[in-house]
């Protein structure tokens, strides 16, 4: 059975799970959805399916509550205490304290409710009045070979707050996936969280059951923590899909931007805000053949491809004007619809490309130069000055913080440089960003400040930064991630995965996948990967891979650039690589979470 | 309390020891208690109560018995699988710690918090915080939980009690995130209470600056998100009125970085289209060369030109600042990019480079002043062209 078809059908299982929850109430029900859950839910089951499963009306969660009459209500929210409290307050205001209705109010928490949610209900005397349900959908097959859980806040929780709350849901997702594709015989786990996920999967298999398939569809799996390769998320990408995500933001595989009404405050800003063209399309290679062609191309090629396609359309139009009547009939019957949708696709992509050029164009050249210098480990002081100047010149918190983080991970900044930058940062963007300092320390970008010796607290230790020496460059060289001559990399017809970053850097997961698919001796793999950090390799006679397919699970979010690099590797090796993550991110997403 | 023996020996009252009178058995006989002696010797227990009833009473005795509890790992696993669990059987200190360690081991934040909350309710603060402070993972999870619940006072207690003094500043940041003016008092109170704990001078400075900005805004009834935004608003309001003292005072108050300050100055002047003041503020004459002016700023000249070009200044303004750049190739590059034709034309004329001039002519709009300038240069017989 074709793996892609299997992955596209995963939602049948999610629907079965949701159906089981909804069938607790046999009468008609209403559903109230938190706004941010609507898009992923559309891909899981869609409105029609809900309506065919006894859901009479669907509402959006708003401050004012609609009247539910006698129907049961299912609220659906992401696992967040503030949201939970909002829903509980809304329910509380509707019921009478003396005679609360039973089995009327339900809250479905995605992916799971926490025990202290129940404590909240207990305190309010609502423990038996509101029923809680956990619902975790299967990974969404957003596009060929891309599986995403589309769950928010996982990076923030794991890497910024250093909190284990979401680990079990990641392990449960993987365990669930194994039931469908089988558990591979070759498993690599890199990083603290990847290893914990693996041990939790072991517990689930031991206590709850294992897949009954003898053979796996996947030759091997690599689990890796996001913090093993920050540069892939922080560098400015060059491929079309990645740039779409950078400029517009893509959620659940949909790129949408509505024209905003002119905001007076924005007009007043010193740094002019660049207008974005409104767009709305799905990043789906199966439906949008134009997208399938250009998604992984380097951006400079995209514009020429789009103009060629536009010319083709024009010639088609000209030709159609000269058709004979029966030709027209055949054209209208067979080709017109396809042409119309192609035209719509091309228009969308043209607008998007135009916006990308407008938004990024002005600083793209200098930015590329600086990033190239950073990866080559040259011109450190110029790079730092550029970052500091950027605070005023770009006036964009995410963009400047991102460059700062990149410098911290690669060329390393001194304590005084960090202090100087941070002070200017909070001056520029407000003291409300102060808390981000703690997140930067937790994520390992900057070291914990050294405790003053006059402190009476003898327990305080000097916490060294995680990467003490110039580990980044030695690791990158070990995995050959930095091409010696970036200018010579062919961006038009790429043969080197570094093209995703303009030739300067190859994502780590691509190099690891390459090692495994090329059957590098296992001892060499072990010694190389061991140098990166906490590592587990389980080889149950699964190496060299029996099936030339690999599943890569990136814990903390994966970028379109990394996906494109792996797609190229697929083409070069003839293997299949499926990428699974909690979310598709870009560097600005990470920065927004740091600043939240 | 002293033993009975001591009491009897040291009592100020006259000694009375039953043992003293043992030899004198007649004394006991003839004492006022003598008549009741027969009743004083207790009867045998089985004559006053049946064995069965005695057993009932003895069975009633209430001593604490250590319950046999399921191993901690087992309960944690049940919690992991969302099965029913009971934590209140884990009453001994050892059992509680085993529970906590098993929770941390399995790596499930939900379980860790549940166990921590159980411990916080069943252990006194001292013991609770001591054990927590030995497990960094536990402190982090509890702190995250308290932040989620917005229980900042308890968070402060946690940090203080577990030796995470450097984290106190975080609470300040959380408090000051979005506060209406009334809560400034709360912030000031926090600062007074905990300023000893802020151990780095940067932390102290930052907090003082937060308070200073808030005070400034309250005093002048202004509202902006950041120091720089406040500066921008100040510049606008001050300069439209003419003076600029408050601006300089503000700069000194926050020790604003020169680059940031000058960038704001430049941007606001451009936005207000006050070109004369822009030129006056940012250029100075070079005393050796007449008519040449240099840039008076910490901002690099190229960056300065890029900055002003965003606000579409008149050409003479851009030319003025372009001439401050020393590197001729950079000047050319920027002039071409910004379409300042006069400078490009002059450059090529000075270089006597006819080919480049002709090439550039293609990019110039026909019949524009620049186009005529190029034409006249080309027709100028005095120029000896190199190519």
PDB file of N, CA, C and O in Angstrom, chain B residues 103-136:
ATOM      1  N   UNK B 103       8.107  10.426  39.574  1.00  0.00           N
ATOM      2  CA  UNK B 103       7.395  11.331  38.661  1.00  0.00           C
ATOM      3  C   UNK B 103       8.383  12.066  37.759  1.00  0.00           C
ATOM      4  O   UNK B 103       8.160  12.215  36.556  1.00  0.00           O
ATOM      5  N   UNK B 104       9.475  12.515  38.360  1.00  0.00           N
ATOM      6  CA  UNK B 104      10.479  13.238  37.568  1.00  0.00           C
ATOM      7  C   UNK B 104      11.120  12.298  36.554  1.00  0.00           C
ATOM      8  O   UNK B 104      11.371  12.659  35.405  1.00  0.00           O
ATOM      9  N   UNK B 105      11.320  11.074  36.999  1.00  0.00           N
ATOM     10  CA  UNK B 105      11.972  10.083  36.142  1.00  0.00           C
ATOM     11  C   UNK B 105      11.182   9.781  34.874  1.00  0.00           C
ATOM     12  O   UNK B 105      11.744   9.634  33.798  1.00  0.00           O
ATOM     13  N   UNK B 106       9.861   9.665  35.029  1.00  0.00           N
ATOM     14  CA  UNK B 106       9.055   9.270  33.881  1.00  0.00           C
ATOM     15  C   UNK B 106       8.929  10.417  32.883  1.00  0.00           C
ATOM     16  O   UNK B 106       8.624  10.210  31.704  1.00  0.00           O
ATOM     17  N   UNK B 107       9.147  11.640  33.340  1.00  0.00           N
ATOM     18  CA  UNK B 107       9.164  12.772  32.413  1.00  0.00           C
ATOM     19  C   UNK B 107       7.792  13.245  31.981  1.00  0.00           C
ATOM     20  O   UNK B 107       7.587  13.623  30.826  1.00  0.00           O
ATOM     21  N   UNK B 108       6.833  13.252  32.861  1.00  0.00           N
ATOM     22  CA  UNK B 108       5.500  13.755  32.533  1.00  0.00           C
ATOM     23  C   UNK B 108       5.180  14.937  33.445  1.00  0.00           C
ATOM     24  O   UNK B 108       4.994  14.765  34.643  1.00  0.00           O
ATOM     25  N   UNK B 109       5.113  16.119  32.863  1.00  0.00           N
ATOM     26  CA  UNK B 109       4.925  17.337  33.653  1.00  0.00           C
ATOM     27  C   UNK B 109       3.621  17.342  34.426  1.00  0.00           C
ATOM     28  O   UNK B 109       3.548  17.862  35.537  1.00  0.00           O
ATOM     29  N   UNK B 110       2.587  16.753  33.848  1.00  0.00           N
ATOM     30  CA  UNK B 110       1.280  16.707  34.510  1.00  0.00           C
ATOM     31  C   UNK B 110       1.392  15.930  35.823  1.00  0.00           C
ATOM     32  O   UNK B 110       0.880  16.339  36.860  1.00  0.00           O
ATOM     33  N   UNK B 111       2.090  14.801  35.783  1.00  0.00           N
ATOM     34  CA  UNK B 111       2.256  13.975  36.972  1.00  0.00           C
ATOM     35  C   UNK B 111       3.129  14.695  37.996  1.00  0.00           C
ATOM     36  O   UNK B 111       2.837  14.682  39.201  1.00  0.00           O
ATOM     37  N   UNK B 112       4.194  15.330  37.515  1.00  0.00           N
ATOM     38  CA  UNK B 112       5.102  16.029  38.431  1.00  0.00           C
ATOM     39  C   UNK B 112       4.340  17.085  39.211  1.00  0.00           C
ATOM     40  O   UNK B 112       4.468  17.196  40.435  1.00  0.00           O
ATOM     41  N   UNK B 113       3.509  17.847  38.524  1.00  0.00           N
ATOM     42  CA  UNK B 113       2.749  18.894  39.211  1.00  0.00           C
ATOM     43  C   UNK B 113       1.762  18.286  40.195  1.00  0.00           C
ATOM     44  O   UNK B 113       1.603  18.776  41.321  1.00  0.00           O
ATOM     45  N   UNK B 114       1.091  17.210  39.793  1.00  0.00           N
ATOM     46  CA  UNK B 114       0.116  16.580  40.697  1.00  0.00           C
ATOM     47  C   UNK B 114       0.803  16.143  41.980  1.00  0.00           C
ATOM     48  O   UNK B 114       0.299  16.375  43.087  1.00  0.00           O
ATOM     49  N   UNK B 115       1.958  15.521  41.858  1.00  0.00           N
ATOM     50  CA  UNK B 115       2.693  15.056  43.039  1.00  0.00           C
ATOM     51  C   UNK B 115       3.176  16.238  43.871  1.00  0.00           C
ATOM     52  O   UNK B 115       3.068  16.233  45.107  1.00  0.00           O
ATOM     53  N   UNK B 116       3.686  17.279  43.199  1.00  0.00           N
ATOM     54  CA  UNK B 116       4.161  18.451  43.941  1.00  0.00           C
ATOM     55  C   UNK B 116       3.028  19.086  44.732  1.00  0.00           C
ATOM     56  O   UNK B 116       3.192  19.474  45.898  1.00  0.00           O
ATOM     57  N   UNK B 117       1.852  19.204  44.110  1.00  0.00           N
ATOM     58  CA  UNK B 117       0.720  19.813  44.813  1.00  0.00           C
ATOM     59  C   UNK B 117       0.321  18.952  46.018  1.00  0.00           C
ATOM     60  O   UNK B 117      -0.015  19.469  47.081  1.00  0.00           O
ATOM     61  N   UNK B 118       0.392  17.643  45.836  1.00  0.00           N
ATOM     62  CA  UNK B 118       0.109  16.734  46.951  1.00  0.00           C
ATOM     63  C   UNK B 118       1.098  16.967  48.082  1.00  0.00           C
ATOM     64  O   UNK B 118       0.727  17.078  49.255  1.00  0.00           O
ATOM     65  N   UNK B 119       2.382  17.079  47.745  1.00  0.00           N
ATOM     66  CA  UNK B 119       3.401  17.297  48.763  1.00  0.00           C
ATOM     67  C   UNK B 119       3.221  18.645  49.452  1.00  0.00           C
ATOM     68  O   UNK B 119       3.406  18.770  50.666  1.00  0.00           O
ATOM     69  N   UNK B 120       2.853  19.656  48.678  1.00  0.00           N
ATOM     70  CA  UNK B 120       2.724  20.986  49.281  1.00  0.00           C
ATOM     71  C   UNK B 120       1.597  21.010  50.304  1.00  0.00           C
ATOM     72  O   UNK B 120       1.642  21.763  51.274  1.00  0.00           O
ATOM     73  N   UNK B 121       0.593  20.133  50.100  1.00  0.00           N
ATOM     74  CA  UNK B 121      -0.526  20.124  51.048  1.00  0.00           C
ATOM     75  C   UNK B 121      -0.241  19.240  52.254  1.00  0.00           C
ATOM     76  O   UNK B 121      -0.878  19.382  53.290  1.00  0.00           O
ATOM     77  N   UNK B 122       0.708  18.309  52.100  1.00  0.00           N
ATOM     78  CA  UNK B 122       0.896  17.339  53.190  1.00  0.00           C
ATOM     79  C   UNK B 122       2.259  17.433  53.879  1.00  0.00           C
ATOM     80  O   UNK B 122       2.575  16.615  54.733  1.00  0.00           O
ATOM     81  N   UNK B 123       3.061  18.408  53.482  1.00  0.00           N
ATOM     82  CA  UNK B 123       4.327  18.627  54.174  1.00  0.00           C
ATOM     83  C   UNK B 123       4.387  20.071  54.621  1.00  0.00           C
ATOM     84  O   UNK B 123       3.805  20.937  53.968  1.00  0.00           O
ATOM     85  N   UNK B 124       5.112  20.319  55.715  1.00  0.00           N
ATOM     86  CA  UNK B 124       5.236  21.728  56.089  1.00  0.00           C
ATOM     87  C   UNK B 124       6.199  22.421  55.124  1.00  0.00           C
ATOM     88  O   UNK B 124       6.958  21.781  54.406  1.00  0.00           O
ATOM     89  N   UNK B 125       6.132  23.740  55.118  1.00  0.00           N
ATOM     90  CA  UNK B 125       6.880  24.507  54.116  1.00  0.00           C
ATOM     91  C   UNK B 125       8.357  24.186  54.120  1.00  0.00           C
ATOM     92  O   UNK B 125       8.981  24.031  53.076  1.00  0.00           O
ATOM     93  N   UNK B 126       8.903  24.088  55.295  1.00  0.00           N
ATOM     94  CA  UNK B 126      10.327  23.871  55.434  1.00  0.00           C
ATOM     95  C   UNK B 126      10.760  22.600  54.704  1.00  0.00           C
ATOM     96  O   UNK B 126      11.636  22.620  53.841  1.00  0.00           O
ATOM     97  N   UNK B 127      10.105  21.511  55.067  1.00  0.00           N
ATOM     98  CA  UNK B 127      10.452  20.228  54.451  1.00  0.00           C
ATOM     99  C   UNK B 127      10.163  20.241  52.958  1.00  0.00           C
ATOM    100  O   UNK B 127      10.935  19.731  52.157  1.00  0.00           O
ATOM    101  N   UNK B 128       9.032  20.832  52.608  1.00  0.00           N
ATOM    102  CA  UNK B 128       8.614  20.870  51.207  1.00  0.00           C
ATOM    103  C   UNK B 128       9.664  21.574  50.350  1.00  0.00           C
ATOM    104  O   UNK B 128      10.137  21.047  49.342  1.00  0.00           O
ATOM    105  N   UNK B 129      10.037  22.773  50.767  1.00  0.00           N
ATOM    106  CA  UNK B 129      10.978  23.546  49.956  1.00  0.00           C
ATOM    107  C   UNK B 129      12.374  22.948  49.955  1.00  0.00           C
ATOM    108  O   UNK B 129      13.086  23.011  48.957  1.00  0.00           O
ATOM    109  N   UNK B 130      12.771  22.356  51.092  1.00  0.00           N
ATOM    110  CA  UNK B 130      14.111  21.745  51.123  1.00  0.00           C
ATOM    111  C   UNK B 130      14.202  20.633  50.086  1.00  0.00           C
ATOM    112  O   UNK B 130      15.167  20.561  49.324  1.00  0.00           O
ATOM    113  N   UNK B 131      13.203  19.770  50.072  1.00  0.00           N
ATOM    114  CA  UNK B 131      13.247  18.656  49.117  1.00  0.00           C
ATOM    115  C   UNK B 131      13.144  19.145  47.683  1.00  0.00           C
ATOM    116  O   UNK B 131      13.794  18.631  46.782  1.00  0.00           O
ATOM    117  N   UNK B 132      12.325  20.161  47.498  1.00  0.00           N
ATOM    118  CA  UNK B 132      12.156  20.701  46.151  1.00  0.00           C
ATOM    119  C   UNK B 132      13.470  21.292  45.650  1.00  0.00           C
ATOM    120  O   UNK B 132      13.863  21.116  44.496  1.00  0.00           O
ATOM    121  N   UNK B 133      14.169  21.977  46.583  1.00  0.00           N
ATOM    122  CA  UNK B 133      15.381  22.676  46.152  1.00  0.00           C
ATOM    123  C   UNK B 133      16.461  21.687  45.707  1.00  0.00           C
ATOM    124  O   UNK B 133      17.393  22.043  45.007  1.00  0.00           O
ATOM    125  N   UNK B 134      16.299  20.422  46.097  1.00  0.00           N
ATOM    126  CA  UNK B 134      17.296  19.433  45.655  1.00  0.00           C
ATOM    127  C   UNK B 134      16.942  18.857  44.294  1.00  0.00           C
ATOM    128  O   UNK B 134      17.677  18.039  43.758  1.00  0.00           O
ATOM    129  N   UNK B 135      15.806  19.274  43.750  1.00  0.00           N
ATOM    130  CA  UNK B 135      15.382  18.728  42.455  1.00  0.00           C
ATOM    131  C   UNK B 135      15.006  19.894  41.552  1.00  0.00           C
ATOM    132  O   UNK B 135      13.885  20.404  41.584  1.00  0.00           O
ATOM    133  N   UNK B 136      15.967  20.282  40.719  1.00  0.00           N
ATOM    134  CA  UNK B 136      15.756  21.453  39.861  1.00  0.00           C
ATOM    135  C   UNK B 136      14.532  21.296  38.969  1.00  0.00           C
ATOM    136  O   UNK B 136      13.802  22.261  38.731  1.00  0.00           O
TER     137      UNK B 136
END
